[in-house]
Amino acid sequence: MEKTHMDYAYDLDLVVKPDSSVPEFGREFGAFTGAGIPLFSLGGGVYRSIISEILVKFHALRGYFVVETPIIASSTLFEASGHLSFYRKNMFLFDIEGHQYAIKPMNCPYHILIFMHELARYRSKVPLPFKIFEVGRVHRYEPSGSLYGLLRVRGFTQDDAHIIAPGDAAVESVFSVVEEMKMLYEQLFGLPVNRETVALRLSFSDKSLIGTEFMGTREEWEAAEGILEEAARRIRRSLGLEYTVEPGEAAFYGPKIDVIMRVEEAGTTKEWQAGTIQFDFNLPRRFKLYKLVRDIYGVSEVYIIHRALMGSIERFLGIYLEHVRGRLPFVLAPIQVLVVAIKTGGGADPAIEERVRGIVEGLRARGLRAALLETTKTSLSGEIRRIESTVKPPVTVFIGESEALQKTVSMRIYDYRERRQRSLRNVKAASTSEAVDVVEAEALKLEEPVRKLIGYAPRLPVSLGHIA
């Protein structure tokens, strides 16, 4: 049977499978965590930490303010935003001391409060467009029958940002979001963004239903949809991405652009929705931003643009794992370098052991997640098949009798952007330190796209050798 994304995630120790058994309890882990609430394991902790750091740095470099907002809020906040009326069936609500609270289903009301707080203190010194970003955890009720792995859950994390932009900056703001998406997908995940791989879907209103199913006036909808289509035309000219228009598919509060990825899997083309850009003229009205912005900036037209480049970190991971068959980019892989000691049972074994342990310790000292695997010549092929079907380290270093005695290093490297493996055999390295240099040189090549993205490649030297 073909592996699912949850199988790959389990092999990499990214998640705790909810249907696996808790030792001594005779119950499944899902009975403790609850349906649709993913529990990330040790490899998952590395993945989430690294990707959060990259996302925060990337957005800060692109002019976004970075925040973190609470998981729980008074339901008054969501009454003001309109979510309590329009989204109540998808919210988790509870009482504390006679007051109703909500588990956050959206980050946007908090982001607007922060913007209003800045305006109250600093007035026109606050830059407009105002860009605010959060790696934000949200919870939404989904029927139990629709829950599936990491793809459909009740608790998930968004790479969530909001841009509060005057009308004359809206087209540029939308275009810059698609540029950001292209940079992130290509540099971090090795996913090419071009005419063949990505299309844009513009979801517009049904004009006959404005005022009933779609909030606002016809003039507001036509103005917002005109901005999105102008941005889409610019994206087509500059980036080569085509777009289609789908009438009647907009959110009730405004039109949107969905990013549709096309990927080749097993000879067939699959499509999945990745990032999204949504226009909103409901929240500016409900939070009285039109008046605030007019009074402070003299601007009569303002939009809130909701955008997430990955959408949901959990869902994106699940789709990506199936697409790449469980091979994560070097920077995100739980085990980055596996050092294999190929013992012979002869006099060379002490030299092999000394060299591999020195390499592992040296790589960890430089911040890389390195692990040690001991095997024999007769067991080597079986062990490599097992490793390649489970933890899939991007770099595998082989030290046998020949390498230990001749002071060399042999390696196999998987390039996640080219989707292919290459081998280096018997590279001279007179000392353990030189061997570490040789391995790190290959690591630096694999980290280079991320350095282009944020200026450096995060390293987190967690020891996860036991999963190999």
GROMACS .gro file of C-alpha atoms in nm:
model
  468
    1MET     CA    1   0.000   0.000   0.000
    2GLU     CA    2   0.129   0.348  -0.088
    3LYS     CA    3   0.234   0.562   0.205
    4THR     CA    4   0.025   0.858   0.315
    5HIS     CA    5   0.158   1.184   0.453
    6MET     CA    6   0.097   1.054   0.805
    7ASP     CA    7   0.318   0.752   0.735
    8TYR     CA    8   0.600   0.979   0.618
    9ALA     CA    9   0.549   1.209   0.916
   10TYR     CA   10   0.560   0.909   1.152
   11ASP     CA   11   0.879   0.774   0.991
   12LEU     CA   12   1.046   1.113   1.038
   13ASP     CA   13   0.920   1.130   1.400
   14LEU     CA   14   0.734   1.450   1.314
   15VAL     CA   15   0.401   1.345   1.467
   16VAL     CA   16   0.249   1.111   1.719
   17LYS     CA   17   0.000   0.897   1.528
   18PRO     CA   18  -0.336   0.932   1.706
   19ASP     CA   19  -0.429   0.569   1.634
   20SER     CA   20  -0.109   0.424   1.784
   21SER     CA   21  -0.126   0.273   2.131
   22VAL     CA   22  -0.015   0.440   2.455
   23PRO     CA   23   0.207   0.195   2.651
   24GLU     CA   24   0.042   0.045   2.960
   25PHE     CA   25  -0.287   0.231   2.904
   26GLY     CA   26  -0.441   0.013   2.636
   27ARG     CA   27  -0.575   0.325   2.468
   28GLU     CA   28  -0.482   0.524   2.161
   29PHE     CA   29  -0.295   0.855   2.179
   30GLY     CA   30  -0.591   1.022   2.009
   31ALA     CA   31  -0.806   0.945   2.314
   32PHE     CA   32  -0.581   1.180   2.512
   33THR     CA   33  -0.511   1.450   2.253
   34GLY     CA   34  -0.862   1.475   2.110
   35ALA     CA   35  -0.981   1.442   1.752
   36GLY     CA   36  -0.821   1.673   1.499
   37ILE     CA   37  -0.557   1.813   1.737
   38PRO     CA   38  -0.214   1.708   1.600
   39LEU     CA   39   0.057   1.624   1.850
   40PHE     CA   40   0.403   1.686   1.708
   41SER     CA   41   0.687   1.462   1.824
   42LEU     CA   42   1.060   1.535   1.864
   43GLY     CA   43   1.136   1.564   1.493
   44GLY     CA   44   0.823   1.776   1.460
   45GLY     CA   45   0.950   2.005   1.733
   46VAL     CA   46   1.265   2.066   1.528
   47TYR     CA   47   1.061   2.124   1.211
   48ARG     CA   48   0.823   2.372   1.374
   49SER     CA   49   1.098   2.561   1.552
   50ILE     CA   50   1.312   2.601   1.241
   51ILE     CA   51   1.029   2.690   1.005
   52SER     CA   52   0.891   2.944   1.254
   53GLU     CA   53   1.233   3.110   1.279
   54ILE     CA   54   1.263   3.126   0.900
   55LEU     CA   55   0.912   3.267   0.858
   56VAL     CA   56   0.960   3.533   1.126
   57LYS     CA   57   1.295   3.647   0.986
   58PHE     CA   58   1.166   3.642   0.627
   59HIS     CA   59   0.869   3.861   0.710
   60ALA     CA   60   1.070   4.101   0.923
   61LEU     CA   61   1.308   4.151   0.630
   62ARG     CA   62   1.005   4.222   0.409
   63GLY     CA   63   0.881   4.502   0.630
   64TYR     CA   64   0.627   4.318   0.846
   65PHE     CA   65   0.588   4.378   1.218
   66VAL     CA   66   0.598   4.049   1.412
   67VAL     CA   67   0.352   3.972   1.692
   68GLU     CA   68   0.218   3.686   1.899
   69THR     CA   69  -0.144   3.694   2.012
   70PRO     CA   70  -0.327   3.493   2.281
   71ILE     CA   71  -0.508   3.167   2.213
   72ILE     CA   72  -0.809   3.272   2.422
   73ALA     CA   73  -1.005   3.598   2.406
   74SER     CA   74  -1.325   3.742   2.540
   75SER     CA   75  -1.607   3.666   2.298
   76THR     CA   76  -1.659   4.044   2.290
   77LEU     CA   77  -1.368   4.064   2.044
   78PHE     CA   78  -1.535   3.821   1.805
   79GLU     CA   79  -1.870   3.991   1.853
   80ALA     CA   80  -1.709   4.316   1.734
   81SER     CA   81  -1.545   4.140   1.436
   82GLY     CA   82  -1.867   3.966   1.335
   83HIS     CA   83  -1.728   3.615   1.376
   84LEU     CA   84  -1.970   3.539   1.661
   85SER     CA   85  -2.262   3.598   1.425
   86PHE     CA   86  -2.124   3.455   1.100
   87TYR     CA   87  -1.879   3.189   1.224
   88ARG     CA   88  -2.022   3.075   1.558
   89LYS     CA   89  -2.081   2.714   1.452
   90ASN     CA   90  -1.706   2.676   1.387
   91MET     CA   91  -1.594   2.831   1.718
   92PHE     CA   92  -1.509   2.678   2.056
   93LEU     CA   93  -1.684   2.885   2.326
   94PHE     CA   94  -1.685   2.848   2.705
   95ASP     CA   95  -1.768   3.043   3.022
   96ILE     CA   96  -1.538   3.166   3.297
   97GLU     CA   97  -1.699   3.331   3.600
   98GLY     CA   98  -2.010   3.415   3.403
   99HIS     CA   99  -1.824   3.566   3.107
  100GLN     CA  100  -1.804   3.403   2.766
  101TYR     CA  101  -1.463   3.335   2.611
  102ALA     CA  102  -1.357   3.191   2.276
  103ILE     CA  103  -1.061   2.986   2.161
  104LYS     CA  104  -0.917   3.195   1.878
  105PRO     CA  105  -1.043   3.083   1.533
  106MET     CA  106  -0.876   3.376   1.352
  107ASN     CA  107  -0.578   3.603   1.421
  108CYS     CA  108  -0.715   3.904   1.233
  109PRO     CA  109  -0.921   4.070   1.512
  110TYR     CA  110  -0.614   4.075   1.738
  111HIS     CA  111  -0.400   4.222   1.459
  112ILE     CA  112  -0.654   4.500   1.409
  113LEU     CA  113  -0.655   4.576   1.782
  114ILE     CA  114  -0.275   4.611   1.771
  115PHE     CA  115  -0.299   4.846   1.471
  116MET     CA  116  -0.560   5.057   1.653
  117HIS     CA  117  -0.339   5.065   1.964
  118GLU     CA  118  -0.045   5.192   1.756
  119LEU     CA  119  -0.266   5.460   1.596
  120ALA     CA  120  -0.389   5.573   1.937
  121ARG     CA  121  -0.030   5.621   2.056
  122TYR     CA  122   0.164   5.731   1.751
  123ARG     CA  123  -0.098   5.859   1.505
  124SER     CA  124   0.038   5.923   1.154
  125LYS     CA  125   0.387   5.802   1.251
  126VAL     CA  126   0.253   5.448   1.207
  127PRO     CA  127   0.344   5.341   0.850
  128LEU     CA  128   0.073   5.276   0.596
  129PRO     CA  129   0.047   5.015   0.443
  130PHE     CA  130   0.070   4.852   0.784
  131LYS     CA  131   0.197   4.492   0.763
  132ILE     CA  132   0.168   4.261   1.063
  133PHE     CA  133   0.270   3.893   1.081
  134GLU     CA  134   0.225   3.604   1.321
  135VAL     CA  135   0.296   3.233   1.332
  136GLY     CA  136  -0.048   3.199   1.485
  137ARG     CA  137  -0.219   2.897   1.636
  138VAL     CA  138  -0.596   2.881   1.580
  139HIS     CA  139  -0.873   2.631   1.654
  140ARG     CA  140  -1.189   2.574   1.453
  141TYR     CA  141  -1.461   2.315   1.485
  142GLU     CA  142  -1.471   2.064   1.199
  143PRO     CA  143  -1.710   1.766   1.196
  144SER     CA  144  -1.530   1.451   1.304
  145GLY     CA  145  -1.609   1.280   0.975
  146SER     CA  146  -1.413   1.539   0.779
  147LEU     CA  147  -1.094   1.518   0.988
  148TYR     CA  148  -0.794   1.364   0.813
  149GLY     CA  149  -0.431   1.350   0.926
  150LEU     CA  150  -0.267   1.691   0.898
  151LEU     CA  151  -0.482   1.797   0.603
  152ARG     CA  152  -0.809   1.862   0.790
  153VAL     CA  153  -0.772   1.937   1.160
  154ARG     CA  154  -0.928   2.141   1.440
  155GLY     CA  155  -0.606   2.294   1.572
  156PHE     CA  156  -0.355   2.436   1.324
  157THR     CA  157  -0.095   2.707   1.271
  158GLN     CA  158  -0.107   2.980   1.008
  159ASP     CA  159   0.176   3.185   0.863
  160ASP     CA  160  -0.073   3.463   0.896
  161ALA     CA  161  -0.033   3.827   0.802
  162HIS     CA  162  -0.258   4.125   0.749
  163ILE     CA  163  -0.187   4.428   0.536
  164ILE     CA  164  -0.388   4.742   0.601
  165ALA     CA  165  -0.345   4.933   0.280
  166PRO     CA  166  -0.491   5.246   0.123
  167GLY     CA  167  -0.658   5.190  -0.212
  168ASP     CA  168  -0.369   5.334  -0.413
  169ALA     CA  169  -0.127   5.082  -0.256
  170ALA     CA  170  -0.351   4.776  -0.281
  171VAL     CA  171  -0.231   4.646  -0.620
  172GLU     CA  172   0.135   4.672  -0.516
  173SER     CA  173   0.054   4.501  -0.184
  174VAL     CA  174  -0.111   4.204  -0.358
  175PHE     CA  175   0.172   4.174  -0.611
  176SER     CA  176   0.434   4.175  -0.332
  177VAL     CA  177   0.252   3.891  -0.155
  178VAL     CA  178   0.279   3.670  -0.465
  179GLU     CA  179   0.647   3.762  -0.493
  180GLU     CA  180   0.694   3.654  -0.131
  181MET     CA  181   0.516   3.327  -0.198
  182LYS     CA  182   0.743   3.258  -0.497
  183MET     CA  183   1.057   3.328  -0.292
  184LEU     CA  184   0.948   3.106  -0.003
  185TYR     CA  185   0.832   2.813  -0.216
  186GLU     CA  186   1.141   2.809  -0.437
  187GLN     CA  187   1.416   2.884  -0.183
  188LEU     CA  188   1.287   2.694   0.120
  189PHE     CA  189   1.092   2.406  -0.033
  190GLY     CA  190   1.243   2.372  -0.380
  191LEU     CA  191   0.900   2.411  -0.541
  192PRO     CA  192   0.927   2.599  -0.872
  193VAL     CA  193   0.668   2.872  -0.923
  194ASN     CA  194   0.595   2.923  -1.292
  195ARG     CA  195   0.320   2.894  -1.552
  196GLU     CA  196   0.335   2.514  -1.548
  197THR     CA  197   0.327   2.466  -1.171
  198VAL     CA  198   0.110   2.746  -1.028
  199ALA     CA  199  -0.215   2.914  -1.127
  200LEU     CA  200  -0.420   3.183  -0.954
  201ARG     CA  201  -0.793   3.149  -0.893
  202LEU     CA  202  -0.981   3.475  -0.837
  203SER     CA  203  -1.301   3.419  -0.636
  204PHE     CA  204  -1.550   3.700  -0.698
  205SER     CA  205  -1.904   3.769  -0.581
  206ASP     CA  206  -2.234   3.687  -0.745
  207LYS     CA  207  -2.361   4.040  -0.802
  208SER     CA  208  -2.724   3.928  -0.766
  209LEU     CA  209  -2.655   3.812  -0.409
  210ILE     CA  210  -2.477   4.125  -0.280
  211GLY     CA  211  -2.656   4.238   0.033
  212THR     CA  212  -2.772   3.887   0.123
  213GLU     CA  213  -2.489   3.631   0.091
  214PHE     CA  214  -2.216   3.888   0.022
  215MET     CA  215  -2.172   4.177   0.266
  216GLY     CA  216  -2.130   4.534   0.138
  217THR     CA  217  -2.240   4.731  -0.164
  218ARG     CA  218  -2.205   4.659  -0.535
  219GLU     CA  219  -1.966   4.955  -0.565
  220GLU     CA  220  -1.740   4.814  -0.292
  221TRP     CA  221  -1.730   4.471  -0.455
  222GLU     CA  222  -1.659   4.607  -0.801
  223ALA     CA  223  -1.377   4.829  -0.670
  224ALA     CA  224  -1.213   4.544  -0.474
  225GLU     CA  225  -1.250   4.295  -0.758
  226GLY     CA  226  -1.104   4.549  -0.999
  227ILE     CA  227  -0.796   4.584  -0.778
  228LEU     CA  228  -0.748   4.206  -0.756
  229GLU     CA  229  -0.781   4.160  -1.131
  230GLU     CA  230  -0.539   4.445  -1.198
  231ALA     CA  231  -0.291   4.278  -0.960
  232ALA     CA  232  -0.347   3.942  -1.135
  233ARG     CA  233  -0.272   4.100  -1.474
  234ARG     CA  234   0.050   4.245  -1.335
  235ILE     CA  235   0.143   3.906  -1.188
  236ARG     CA  236   0.083   3.745  -1.527
  237ARG     CA  237   0.304   4.002  -1.702
  238SER     CA  238   0.587   3.990  -1.447
  239LEU     CA  239   0.584   3.632  -1.318
  240GLY     CA  240   0.405   3.447  -1.597
  241LEU     CA  241   0.128   3.306  -1.377
  242GLU     CA  242  -0.214   3.266  -1.539
  243TYR     CA  243  -0.542   3.329  -1.358
  244THR     CA  244  -0.908   3.241  -1.382
  245VAL     CA  245  -1.212   3.419  -1.238
  246GLU     CA  246  -1.475   3.221  -1.046
  247PRO     CA  247  -1.796   3.426  -0.988
  248GLY     CA  248  -1.988   3.347  -0.671
  249GLU     CA  249  -1.694   3.180  -0.493
  250ALA     CA  250  -1.583   3.478  -0.280
  251ALA     CA  251  -1.591   3.487   0.098
  252PHE     CA  252  -1.891   3.677   0.238
  253TYR     CA  253  -1.666   3.968   0.340
  254GLY     CA  254  -1.467   4.015   0.017
  255PRO     CA  255  -1.304   3.864  -0.294
  256LYS     CA  256  -0.988   3.654  -0.281
  257ILE     CA  257  -0.702   3.497  -0.476
  258ASP     CA  258  -0.621   3.133  -0.412
  259VAL     CA  259  -0.284   2.992  -0.516
  260ILE     CA  260  -0.325   2.654  -0.687
  261MET     CA  261  -0.017   2.431  -0.704
  262ARG     CA  262   0.009   2.166  -0.975
  263VAL     CA  263   0.244   1.878  -0.897
  264GLU     CA  264   0.336   1.563  -1.084
  265GLU     CA  265   0.292   1.248  -0.878
  266ALA     CA  266   0.317   0.895  -1.017
  267GLY     CA  267   0.256   1.016  -1.371
  268THR     CA  268  -0.055   1.218  -1.286
  269THR     CA  269  -0.101   1.588  -1.216
  270LYS     CA  270  -0.253   1.681  -0.882
  271GLU     CA  271  -0.375   2.024  -0.777
  272TRP     CA  272  -0.384   2.160  -0.425
  273GLN     CA  273  -0.460   2.499  -0.279
  274ALA     CA  274  -0.164   2.652  -0.102
  275GLY     CA  275  -0.158   3.021  -0.007
  276THR     CA  276  -0.445   3.267  -0.018
  277ILE     CA  277  -0.491   3.644  -0.044
  278GLN     CA  278  -0.828   3.777   0.076
  279PHE     CA  279  -0.972   4.127   0.052
  280ASP     CA  280  -1.191   4.245   0.337
  281PHE     CA  281  -1.408   4.554   0.369
  282ASN     CA  282  -1.617   4.404   0.650
  283LEU     CA  283  -1.359   4.430   0.930
  284PRO     CA  284  -1.254   4.789   0.847
  285ARG     CA  285  -1.616   4.886   0.884
  286ARG     CA  286  -1.681   4.691   1.202
  287PHE     CA  287  -1.368   4.830   1.370
  288LYS     CA  288  -1.433   5.183   1.241
  289LEU     CA  289  -1.104   5.190   1.053
  290TYR     CA  290  -1.249   5.397   0.768
  291LYS     CA  291  -1.298   5.692   1.002
  292LEU     CA  292  -0.970   5.639   1.188
  293VAL     CA  293  -0.762   5.622   0.872
  294ARG     CA  294  -0.945   5.916   0.716
  295ASP     CA  295  -0.894   6.132   1.026
  296ILE     CA  296  -0.526   6.040   1.074
  297TYR     CA  297  -0.398   5.990   0.718
  298GLY     CA  298  -0.657   6.174   0.509
  299VAL     CA  299  -0.720   5.851   0.317
  300SER     CA  300  -1.077   5.771   0.218
  301GLU     CA  301  -1.026   5.415   0.086
  302VAL     CA  302  -0.862   5.139   0.290
  303TYR     CA  303  -0.855   4.760   0.265
  304ILE     CA  304  -0.753   4.481   0.498
  305ILE     CA  305  -0.570   4.209   0.305
  306HIS     CA  306  -0.558   3.871   0.477
  307ARG     CA  307  -0.275   3.655   0.345
  308ALA     CA  308  -0.104   3.328   0.426
  309LEU     CA  309   0.175   3.200   0.204
  310MET     CA  310   0.158   2.840   0.323
  311GLY     CA  311  -0.200   2.861   0.449
  312SER     CA  312  -0.169   2.612   0.733
  313ILE     CA  313   0.174   2.486   0.838
  314GLU     CA  314   0.020   2.147   0.917
  315ARG     CA  315  -0.172   2.109   0.590
  316PHE     CA  316   0.119   2.235   0.380
  317LEU     CA  317   0.350   1.983   0.551
  318GLY     CA  318   0.112   1.697   0.481
  319ILE     CA  319   0.075   1.782   0.112
  320TYR     CA  320   0.447   1.845   0.075
  321LEU     CA  321   0.543   1.512   0.237
  322GLU     CA  322   0.326   1.323  -0.010
  323HIS     CA  323   0.468   1.521  -0.301
  324VAL     CA  324   0.835   1.463  -0.208
  325ARG     CA  325   0.784   1.113  -0.062
  326GLY     CA  326   0.898   1.219   0.283
  327ARG     CA  327   1.220   1.399   0.184
  328LEU     CA  328   1.240   1.729   0.369
  329PRO     CA  329   1.482   2.009   0.276
  330PHE     CA  330   1.817   1.991   0.456
  331VAL     CA  331   1.742   2.282   0.689
  332LEU     CA  332   1.413   2.125   0.804
  333ALA     CA  333   1.510   1.756   0.819
  334PRO     CA  334   1.508   1.609   1.174
  335ILE     CA  335   1.835   1.422   1.101
  336GLN     CA  336   2.048   1.621   0.858
  337VAL     CA  337   2.360   1.403   0.849
  338LEU     CA  338   2.375   1.032   0.921
  339VAL     CA  339   2.728   0.900   0.977
  340VAL     CA  340   2.748   0.527   0.910
  341ALA     CA  341   3.022   0.319   1.070
  342ILE     CA  342   3.076   0.006   0.858
  343LYS     CA  343   3.254  -0.235   1.090
  344THR     CA  344   3.448  -0.540   0.976
  345GLY     CA  345   3.506  -0.722   1.300
  346GLY     CA  346   3.880  -0.678   1.244
  347GLY     CA  347   4.158  -0.454   1.360
  348ALA     CA  348   4.028  -0.149   1.176
  349ASP     CA  349   3.715  -0.122   1.391
  350PRO     CA  350   3.868   0.102   1.663
  351ALA     CA  351   3.988   0.347   1.396
  352ILE     CA  352   3.642   0.342   1.234
  353GLU     CA  353   3.473   0.406   1.570
  354GLU     CA  354   3.708   0.689   1.659
  355ARG     CA  355   3.662   0.859   1.323
  356VAL     CA  356   3.281   0.840   1.310
  357ARG     CA  357   3.235   0.957   1.668
  358GLY     CA  358   3.470   1.247   1.605
  359ILE     CA  359   3.276   1.345   1.291
  360VAL     CA  360   2.938   1.328   1.469
  361GLU     CA  361   3.063   1.532   1.765
  362GLY     CA  362   3.228   1.786   1.533
  363LEU     CA  363   2.912   1.832   1.326
  364ARG     CA  364   2.698   1.874   1.636
  365ALA     CA  365   2.944   2.130   1.770
  366ARG     CA  366   2.882   2.328   1.450
  367GLY     CA  367   2.506   2.317   1.501
  368LEU     CA  368   2.415   2.037   1.263
  369ARG     CA  369   2.181   1.753   1.355
  370ALA     CA  370   2.409   1.452   1.309
  371ALA     CA  371   2.343   1.092   1.411
  372LEU     CA  372   2.551   0.775   1.422
  373LEU     CA  373   2.457   0.436   1.281
  374GLU     CA  374   2.677   0.130   1.333
  375THR     CA  375   2.648  -0.162   1.092
  376THR     CA  376   2.853  -0.425   0.909
  377LYS     CA  377   2.930  -0.485   0.543
  378THR     CA  378   2.680  -0.769   0.527
  379SER     CA  379   2.402  -0.565   0.692
  380LEU     CA  380   2.481  -0.235   0.519
  381SER     CA  381   2.244  -0.262   0.223
  382GLY     CA  382   1.951  -0.361   0.445
  383GLU     CA  383   2.020  -0.079   0.691
  384ILE     CA  384   2.044   0.176   0.410
  385ARG     CA  385   1.712   0.056   0.264
  386ARG     CA  386   1.553   0.096   0.607
  387ILE     CA  387   1.698   0.444   0.656
  388GLU     CA  388   1.602   0.555   0.305
  389SER     CA  389   1.245   0.439   0.362
  390THR     CA  390   1.210   0.613   0.700
  391VAL     CA  391   1.422   0.907   0.826
  392LYS     CA  392   1.573   0.988   0.483
  393PRO     CA  393   1.877   1.196   0.591
  394PRO     CA  394   1.979   1.447   0.322
  395VAL     CA  395   2.347   1.362   0.377
  396THR     CA  396   2.480   1.015   0.454
  397VAL     CA  397   2.849   0.974   0.538
  398PHE     CA  398   3.012   0.631   0.506
  399ILE     CA  399   3.319   0.537   0.708
  400GLY     CA  400   3.449   0.186   0.657
  401GLU     CA  401   3.791   0.023   0.676
  402SER     CA  402   3.912   0.197   0.360
  403GLU     CA  403   3.801   0.544   0.472
  404ALA     CA  404   3.938   0.501   0.826
  405LEU     CA  405   4.280   0.379   0.716
  406GLN     CA  406   4.324   0.601   0.411
  407LYS     CA  407   4.181   0.908   0.589
  408THR     CA  408   3.899   0.974   0.342
  409VAL     CA  409   3.525   1.039   0.352
  410SER     CA  410   3.255   0.894   0.124
  411MET     CA  411   2.913   1.058   0.105
  412ARG     CA  412   2.572   1.041  -0.057
  413ILE     CA  413   2.387   1.374  -0.083
  414TYR     CA  414   2.023   1.433  -0.175
  415ASP     CA  415   1.959   1.768  -0.344
  416TYR     CA  416   1.598   1.860  -0.264
  417ARG     CA  417   1.584   2.127  -0.537
  418GLU     CA  418   1.709   1.896  -0.813
  419ARG     CA  419   1.527   1.595  -0.664
  420ARG     CA  420   1.825   1.368  -0.716
  421GLN     CA  421   2.110   1.203  -0.529
  422ARG     CA  422   2.479   1.240  -0.597
  423SER     CA  423   2.777   1.058  -0.450
  424LEU     CA  424   3.126   1.163  -0.342
  425ARG     CA  425   3.376   0.885  -0.287
  426ASN     CA  426   3.704   0.881  -0.099
  427VAL     CA  427   3.741   1.257  -0.049
  428LYS     CA  428   4.074   1.322   0.127
  429ALA     CA  429   4.046   1.433   0.490
  430ALA     CA  430   4.365   1.376   0.688
  431SER     CA  431   4.215   1.455   1.029
  432THR     CA  432   3.874   1.430   1.191
  433SER     CA  433   3.849   1.808   1.180
  434GLU     CA  434   3.913   1.802   0.804
  435ALA     CA  435   3.648   1.532   0.766
  436VAL     CA  436   3.400   1.757   0.947
  437ASP     CA  437   3.499   2.042   0.713
  438VAL     CA  438   3.431   1.822   0.409
  439VAL     CA  439   3.085   1.725   0.535
  440GLU     CA  440   2.997   2.079   0.642
  441ALA     CA  441   3.097   2.209   0.298
  442GLU     CA  442   2.820   1.995   0.148
  443ALA     CA  443   2.580   2.111   0.419
  444LEU     CA  444   2.658   2.474   0.333
  445LYS     CA  445   2.565   2.410  -0.030
  446LEU     CA  446   2.229   2.265   0.078
  447GLU     CA  447   2.170   2.560   0.313
  448GLU     CA  448   2.251   2.822   0.049
  449PRO     CA  449   1.891   2.879  -0.074
  450VAL     CA  450   1.777   2.957   0.281
  451ARG     CA  451   2.069   3.197   0.329
  452LYS     CA  452   1.950   3.377   0.015
  453LEU     CA  453   1.606   3.394   0.170
  454ILE     CA  454   1.685   3.529   0.519
  455GLY     CA  455   2.062   3.591   0.531
  456TYR     CA  456   2.155   3.279   0.727
  457ALA     CA  457   2.049   2.915   0.773
  458PRO     CA  458   1.911   2.831   1.120
  459ARG     CA  459   2.080   2.543   1.298
  460LEU     CA  460   1.934   2.352   1.590
  461PRO     CA  461   2.173   2.080   1.713
  462VAL     CA  462   1.913   1.856   1.877
  463SER     CA  463   2.036   1.499   1.913
  464LEU     CA  464   1.783   1.266   1.749
  465GLY     CA  465   2.012   0.971   1.686
  466HIS     CA  466   1.769   0.726   1.844
  467ILE     CA  467   1.520   0.763   1.558
  468ALA     CA  468   1.777   0.627   1.312
   0.00000   0.00000   0.00000
